[in-house]
Coordinates of C-alpha atoms in Angstrom, one line a residue:
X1 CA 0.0 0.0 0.0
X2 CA 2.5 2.2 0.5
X3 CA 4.6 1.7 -2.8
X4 CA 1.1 2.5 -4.4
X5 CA 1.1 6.1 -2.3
X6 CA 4.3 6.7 -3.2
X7 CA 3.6 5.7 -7.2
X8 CA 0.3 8.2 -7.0
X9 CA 2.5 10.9 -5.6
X10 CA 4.7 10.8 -8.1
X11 CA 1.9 10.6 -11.2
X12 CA 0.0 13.3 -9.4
X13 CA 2.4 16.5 -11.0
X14 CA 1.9 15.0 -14.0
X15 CA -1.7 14.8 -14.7
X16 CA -2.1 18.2 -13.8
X17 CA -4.3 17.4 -10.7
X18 CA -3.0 19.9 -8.1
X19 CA -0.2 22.1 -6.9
X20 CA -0.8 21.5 -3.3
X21 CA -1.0 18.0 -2.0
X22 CA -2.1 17.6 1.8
X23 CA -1.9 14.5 3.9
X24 CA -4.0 13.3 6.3
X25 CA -4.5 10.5 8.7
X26 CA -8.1 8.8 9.1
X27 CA -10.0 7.0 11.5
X28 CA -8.6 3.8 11.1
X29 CA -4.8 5.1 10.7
X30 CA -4.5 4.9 7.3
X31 CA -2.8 8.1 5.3
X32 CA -5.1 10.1 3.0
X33 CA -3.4 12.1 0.1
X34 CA -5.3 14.8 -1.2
X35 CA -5.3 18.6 -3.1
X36 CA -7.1 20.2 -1.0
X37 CA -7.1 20.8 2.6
X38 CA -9.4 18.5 5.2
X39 CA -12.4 20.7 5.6
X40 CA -13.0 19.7 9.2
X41 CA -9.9 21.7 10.6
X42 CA -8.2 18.6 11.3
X43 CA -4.1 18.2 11.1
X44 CA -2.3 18.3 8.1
X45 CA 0.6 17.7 6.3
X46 CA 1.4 19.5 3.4
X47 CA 3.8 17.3 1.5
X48 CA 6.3 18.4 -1.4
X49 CA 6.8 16.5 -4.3
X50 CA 10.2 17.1 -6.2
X51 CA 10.4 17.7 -9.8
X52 CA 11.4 14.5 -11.8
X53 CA 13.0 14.0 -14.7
X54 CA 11.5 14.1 -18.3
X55 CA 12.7 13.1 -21.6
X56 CA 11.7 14.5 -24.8
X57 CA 10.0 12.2 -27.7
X58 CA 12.5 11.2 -30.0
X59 CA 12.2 13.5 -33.0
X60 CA 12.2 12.7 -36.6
X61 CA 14.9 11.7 -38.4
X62 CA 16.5 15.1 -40.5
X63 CA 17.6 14.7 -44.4
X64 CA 19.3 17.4 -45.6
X65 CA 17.2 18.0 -49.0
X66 CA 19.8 18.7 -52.3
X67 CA 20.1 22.1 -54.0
X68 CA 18.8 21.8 -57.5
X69 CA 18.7 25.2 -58.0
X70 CA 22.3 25.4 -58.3
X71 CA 24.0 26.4 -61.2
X72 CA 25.3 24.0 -63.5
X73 CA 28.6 22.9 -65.0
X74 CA 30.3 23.1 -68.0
X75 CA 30.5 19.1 -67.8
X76 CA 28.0 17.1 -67.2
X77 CA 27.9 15.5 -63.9
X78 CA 27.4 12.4 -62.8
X79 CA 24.5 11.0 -61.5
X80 CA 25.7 9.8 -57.7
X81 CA 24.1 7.2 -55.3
X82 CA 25.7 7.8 -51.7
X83 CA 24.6 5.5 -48.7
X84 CA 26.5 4.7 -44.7
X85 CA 27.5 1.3 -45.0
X86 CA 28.7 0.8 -41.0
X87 CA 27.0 1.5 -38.8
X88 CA 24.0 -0.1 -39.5
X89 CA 20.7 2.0 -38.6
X90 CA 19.3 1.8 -35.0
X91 CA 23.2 0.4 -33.8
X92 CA 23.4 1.1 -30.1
X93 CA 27.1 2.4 -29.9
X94 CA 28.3 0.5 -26.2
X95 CA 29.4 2.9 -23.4
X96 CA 32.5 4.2 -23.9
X97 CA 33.9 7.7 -25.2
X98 CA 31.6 7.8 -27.3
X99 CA 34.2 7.4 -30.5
X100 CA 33.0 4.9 -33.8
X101 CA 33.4 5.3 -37.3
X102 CA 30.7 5.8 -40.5
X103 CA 32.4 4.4 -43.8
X104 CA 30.2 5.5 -46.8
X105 CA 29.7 3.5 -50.2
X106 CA 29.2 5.6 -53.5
X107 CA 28.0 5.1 -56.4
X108 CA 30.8 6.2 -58.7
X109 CA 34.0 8.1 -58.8
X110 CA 34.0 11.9 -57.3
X111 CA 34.9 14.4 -59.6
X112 CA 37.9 16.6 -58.8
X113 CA 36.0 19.3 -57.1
X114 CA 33.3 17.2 -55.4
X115 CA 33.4 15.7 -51.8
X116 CA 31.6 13.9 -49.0
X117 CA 30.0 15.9 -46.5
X118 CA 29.2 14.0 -43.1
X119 CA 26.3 15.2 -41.5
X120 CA 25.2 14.6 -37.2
X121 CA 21.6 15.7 -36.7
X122 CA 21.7 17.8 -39.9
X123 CA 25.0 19.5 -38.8
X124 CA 27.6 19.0 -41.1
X125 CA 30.9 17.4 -39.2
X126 CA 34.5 18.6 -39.8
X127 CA 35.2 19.2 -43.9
X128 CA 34.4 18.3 -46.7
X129 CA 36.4 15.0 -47.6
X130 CA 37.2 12.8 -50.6
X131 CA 37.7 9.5 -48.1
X132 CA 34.3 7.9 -47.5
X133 CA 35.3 7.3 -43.7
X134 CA 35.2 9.1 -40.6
X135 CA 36.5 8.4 -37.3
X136 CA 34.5 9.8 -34.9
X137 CA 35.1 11.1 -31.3
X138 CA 33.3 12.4 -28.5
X139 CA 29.9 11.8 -29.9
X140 CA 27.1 13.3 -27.3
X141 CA 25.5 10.2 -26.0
X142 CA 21.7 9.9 -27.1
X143 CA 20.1 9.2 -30.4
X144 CA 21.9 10.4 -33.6
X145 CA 21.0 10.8 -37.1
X146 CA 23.9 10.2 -39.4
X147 CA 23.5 11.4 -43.6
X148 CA 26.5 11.4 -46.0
X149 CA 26.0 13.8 -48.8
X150 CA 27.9 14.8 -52.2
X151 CA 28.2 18.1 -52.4
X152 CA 30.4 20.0 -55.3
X153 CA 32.8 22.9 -55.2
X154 CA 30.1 25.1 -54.5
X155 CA 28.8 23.3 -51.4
X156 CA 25.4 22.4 -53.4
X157 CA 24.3 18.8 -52.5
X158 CA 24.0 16.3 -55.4
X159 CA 23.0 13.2 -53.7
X160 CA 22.2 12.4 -50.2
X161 CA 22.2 9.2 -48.4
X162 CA 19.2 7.8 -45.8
X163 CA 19.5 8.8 -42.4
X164 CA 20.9 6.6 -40.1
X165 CA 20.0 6.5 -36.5
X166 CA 22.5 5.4 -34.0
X167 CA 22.2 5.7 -29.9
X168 CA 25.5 6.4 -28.7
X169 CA 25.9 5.3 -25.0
X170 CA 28.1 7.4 -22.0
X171 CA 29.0 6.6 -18.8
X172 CA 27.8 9.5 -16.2
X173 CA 30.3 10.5 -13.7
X174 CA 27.5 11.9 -11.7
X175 CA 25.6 8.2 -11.9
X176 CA 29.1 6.3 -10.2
X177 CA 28.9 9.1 -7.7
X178 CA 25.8 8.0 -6.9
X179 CA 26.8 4.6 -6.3
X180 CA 29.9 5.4 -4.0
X181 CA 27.3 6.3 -1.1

């Protein structure tokens, strides 16, 4: 019964129910929780209930879109096909540092002024590059969306890759703190 008590407390701040919660002890001994003060003058309790944590819902994955609009070359270029071969989508990178490397697999040759772009969570990471790997390090811990892109001299995308989600896992100083008690 208790446990229970203890489980409504905590729900209570989240359904919106009250600010105030007051407890109370009845006839028979048995605690009463409520939001509003016992009418019949009888001792309270008022009882604070910390904040707890919240996480966000996981958000949708982003894809850079291409630039069509951008000029185009003398040359013709080709058409490129750009996907992240490792790691695969939804990989749970193990807790460490938060280091692992993304090796991309395109479609045909770069031209000389073309690169690969790597991009975190729609943020492009470090420089352009001809190499189709990248070693990683540091990663925040949570879920990531990873996209390789084409992009030519100009920085205009030609080709983008599917997004792939990783959830890179961290050790918390503050949780082994915790545990030292």
């Amino acid at each position: 019964m208790p446990q229970f008590l203890f489980a409504l407390l905590l729900l209570m701040p989240m359904c919106g129910v009250a600010d105030t919660i007051y407890r109370t002890t009845d006839a028979r001994g048995n605690a009463v929780f409520t939001d509003t003060p016992p009418p019949d003058s009888s001792p309270s309790q008022q009882v604070d209930i910390p904040q707890i944590n919240t996480t966000p819902a996981p958000q949708a994955l982003f894809i850079p879109v291409p630039d069509n609009t951008a000029g185009k070359e003398q040359r013709e270029t080709p058409a490129y096909s750009v996907s992240i071969s490792a790691p695969a989508n939804e990989t749970t990178i193990p807790a460490g540092p938060g280091n692992f490397s993304v090796s991309t697999i395109v479609s045909a040759e770069l031209g000389v002024s073309e690169r690969l772009q790597l991009f975190i969570n729609g943020t492009p990471q470090g420089e352009p590059q001809r190499a189709t790997t990248w070693e990683l390090t540091n990663v925040f811990p949570g879920q990531q969306d990873l996209t390789a892109a084409v992009i030519d001299g100009s920085g205009a995308i030609l080709a983008i890759s599917p997004a792939v989600r990783v959830f890179v896992v961290r050790i918390s100083s503050i949780r082994r703190n915790r545990n030292k008690k």
